[in-house]
Structure formats: C-alpha cells, structure tokens
C-alpha cells in the first residue's frame, strides 16, 4: 500500500512536483494603414478642416496644418489605423463629401 499522500504510481517517494505551463499563441499586431486625403480644385478649405476635425478628431490648428499640406503637396496623411478603422473612415469621409456635393477624395494605403 502507498504511504500517506502518495499515489500507487508515484515512484519518486512522493516528491513529484509538476509545473503547469500555458502555451500562448503569438498574436500579431494588425498591419497599420494610413488614410490619405487628396487635393482637388473644388472642395473649400473650410470643408476639409471640418472633415479633419469631425472624422479624425483633430483640433483647429492641426486640421488647418494638414489641410494646407494637402493643398500644397496634393496629398496628406489624416491618420494611421487598423485596416477596418481606416476603411470605415474613408467611407465616412467620402459619404459626407458626397452629401455636401464636394468631390473630396480619401484613400488608404499600408503604412
């Protein structure tokens, strides 16, 4: 019969101590995507600033700076997000511009 505290299949005198381990799958960070705003000759600068404030949570100074960059360089970065968030923001901006009869264009690219 096994001694007190031992199981019959223990062969190390009851000092068998196991360590529980957890295998964790490595989670990969999502690929970041940049939302880009493209310049056009028709959308008013004030509307672009409004879009940057509303959809990208920029303050007036930051929105104005990005708007001027877009105006002068032809394209500017509105923000960097996961693919799903970037895709949603592009859609929101395009819909809002269309509702307000502006040809403003937004797109996304891998960061």
Tab-separated table of C-alpha atoms in Angstrom:
chain	number	residue	atom	x	y	z
A	1	UNK	CA	0.000	0.000	0.000
A	2	UNK	CA	1.239	3.508	-0.768
A	3	UNK	CA	2.344	5.772	2.037
A	4	UNK	CA	0.038	8.573	3.072
A	5	UNK	CA	-0.043	11.323	0.418
A	6	UNK	CA	1.409	9.085	-2.303
A	7	UNK	CA	-0.335	7.563	-5.218
A	8	UNK	CA	0.450	3.974	-6.052
A	9	UNK	CA	2.050	5.018	-9.365
A	10	UNK	CA	4.469	7.521	-7.779
A	11	UNK	CA	7.984	6.129	-7.909
A	12	UNK	CA	9.919	9.107	-6.570
A	13	UNK	CA	8.945	8.903	-2.936
A	14	UNK	CA	6.054	11.361	-3.230
A	15	UNK	CA	8.147	14.377	-4.245
A	16	UNK	CA	6.805	14.557	-7.790
A	17	UNK	CA	6.016	18.222	-8.387
A	18	UNK	CA	4.689	19.337	-11.755
A	19	UNK	CA	4.749	22.778	-13.277
A	20	UNK	CA	1.706	23.856	-15.215
A	21	UNK	CA	2.573	25.703	-18.389
A	22	UNK	CA	0.334	27.610	-20.704
A	23	UNK	CA	1.076	27.743	-24.375
A	24	UNK	CA	0.270	31.152	-25.771
A	25	UNK	CA	-0.216	31.787	-29.427
A	26	UNK	CA	1.782	34.803	-30.537
A	27	UNK	CA	-0.664	37.478	-31.561
A	28	UNK	CA	0.488	39.535	-34.473
A	29	UNK	CA	-0.152	43.262	-34.377
A	30	UNK	CA	-2.521	44.361	-37.129
A	31	UNK	CA	-0.920	45.952	-40.165
A	32	UNK	CA	-1.312	49.735	-39.915
A	33	UNK	CA	-2.942	51.662	-42.759
A	34	UNK	CA	-2.680	55.382	-43.498
A	35	UNK	CA	-5.752	57.342	-44.505
A	36	UNK	CA	-4.772	59.817	-47.215
A	37	UNK	CA	-6.680	62.880	-48.349
A	38	UNK	CA	-6.225	64.015	-51.934
A	39	UNK	CA	-6.294	67.612	-53.109
A	40	UNK	CA	-8.802	68.887	-55.630
A	41	UNK	CA	-9.553	72.332	-57.035
A	42	UNK	CA	-13.181	72.464	-55.882
A	43	UNK	CA	-13.561	71.429	-52.233
A	44	UNK	CA	-13.382	74.504	-49.967
A	45	UNK	CA	-10.563	74.585	-47.436
A	46	UNK	CA	-13.071	75.161	-44.634
A	47	UNK	CA	-14.857	71.931	-45.532
A	48	UNK	CA	-11.576	69.986	-45.451
A	49	UNK	CA	-10.830	71.392	-41.980
A	50	UNK	CA	-14.331	70.387	-40.832
A	51	UNK	CA	-13.807	66.828	-42.131
A	52	UNK	CA	-10.449	66.533	-40.366
A	53	UNK	CA	-11.964	67.742	-37.104
A	54	UNK	CA	-15.095	65.608	-37.316
A	55	UNK	CA	-13.714	62.286	-38.550
A	56	UNK	CA	-10.103	62.404	-37.361
A	57	UNK	CA	-10.570	64.268	-34.056
A	58	UNK	CA	-8.061	66.990	-34.917
A	59	UNK	CA	-8.108	70.384	-33.256
A	60	UNK	CA	-8.380	73.515	-35.415
A	61	UNK	CA	-4.615	74.093	-35.640
A	62	UNK	CA	-3.765	70.509	-36.574
A	63	UNK	CA	-6.635	70.289	-39.084
A	64	UNK	CA	-5.536	73.556	-40.707
A	65	UNK	CA	-1.939	72.341	-40.915
A	66	UNK	CA	-2.974	69.051	-42.582
A	67	UNK	CA	-5.357	70.886	-44.937
A	68	UNK	CA	-2.564	73.235	-46.053
A	69	UNK	CA	-0.229	70.283	-46.568
A	70	UNK	CA	-2.856	68.569	-48.748
A	71	UNK	CA	-3.431	71.815	-50.653
A	72	UNK	CA	0.281	72.419	-51.309
A	73	UNK	CA	1.569	68.853	-51.787
A	74	UNK	CA	-1.502	67.230	-53.341
A	75	UNK	CA	-1.893	64.559	-50.659
A	76	UNK	CA	-1.720	64.368	-46.870
A	77	UNK	CA	-1.985	61.822	-44.079
A	78	UNK	CA	-5.093	62.080	-41.909
A	79	UNK	CA	-4.093	59.275	-39.547
A	80	UNK	CA	-2.885	55.693	-39.198
A	81	UNK	CA	-5.306	52.950	-38.170
A	82	UNK	CA	-6.059	49.247	-38.438
A	83	UNK	CA	-7.463	48.254	-41.841
A	84	UNK	CA	-11.073	48.118	-40.636
A	85	UNK	CA	-10.941	51.532	-38.961
A	86	UNK	CA	-9.143	53.114	-41.940
A	87	UNK	CA	-11.686	51.646	-44.366
A	88	UNK	CA	-14.563	52.954	-42.244
A	89	UNK	CA	-13.082	56.454	-42.036
A	90	UNK	CA	-12.509	56.595	-45.803
A	91	UNK	CA	-16.145	55.609	-46.355
A	92	UNK	CA	-17.421	58.170	-43.849
A	93	UNK	CA	-15.401	60.988	-45.417
A	94	UNK	CA	-16.448	60.067	-48.959
A	95	UNK	CA	-20.135	59.817	-47.973
A	96	UNK	CA	-20.023	63.127	-46.092
A	97	UNK	CA	-18.324	64.871	-49.023
A	98	UNK	CA	-20.872	63.460	-51.462
A	99	UNK	CA	-23.788	64.540	-49.232
A	100	UNK	CA	-22.340	68.053	-49.261
A	101	UNK	CA	-21.704	67.955	-53.024
A	102	UNK	CA	-17.912	68.106	-52.795
A	103	UNK	CA	-15.535	65.917	-54.831
A	104	UNK	CA	-13.174	65.364	-51.878
A	105	UNK	CA	-11.306	62.053	-52.183
A	106	UNK	CA	-9.801	59.864	-49.484
A	107	UNK	CA	-7.945	56.596	-49.829
A	108	UNK	CA	-5.892	54.228	-47.709
A	109	UNK	CA	-2.510	52.554	-48.047
A	110	UNK	CA	-0.325	50.258	-45.964
A	111	UNK	CA	1.805	52.277	-43.583
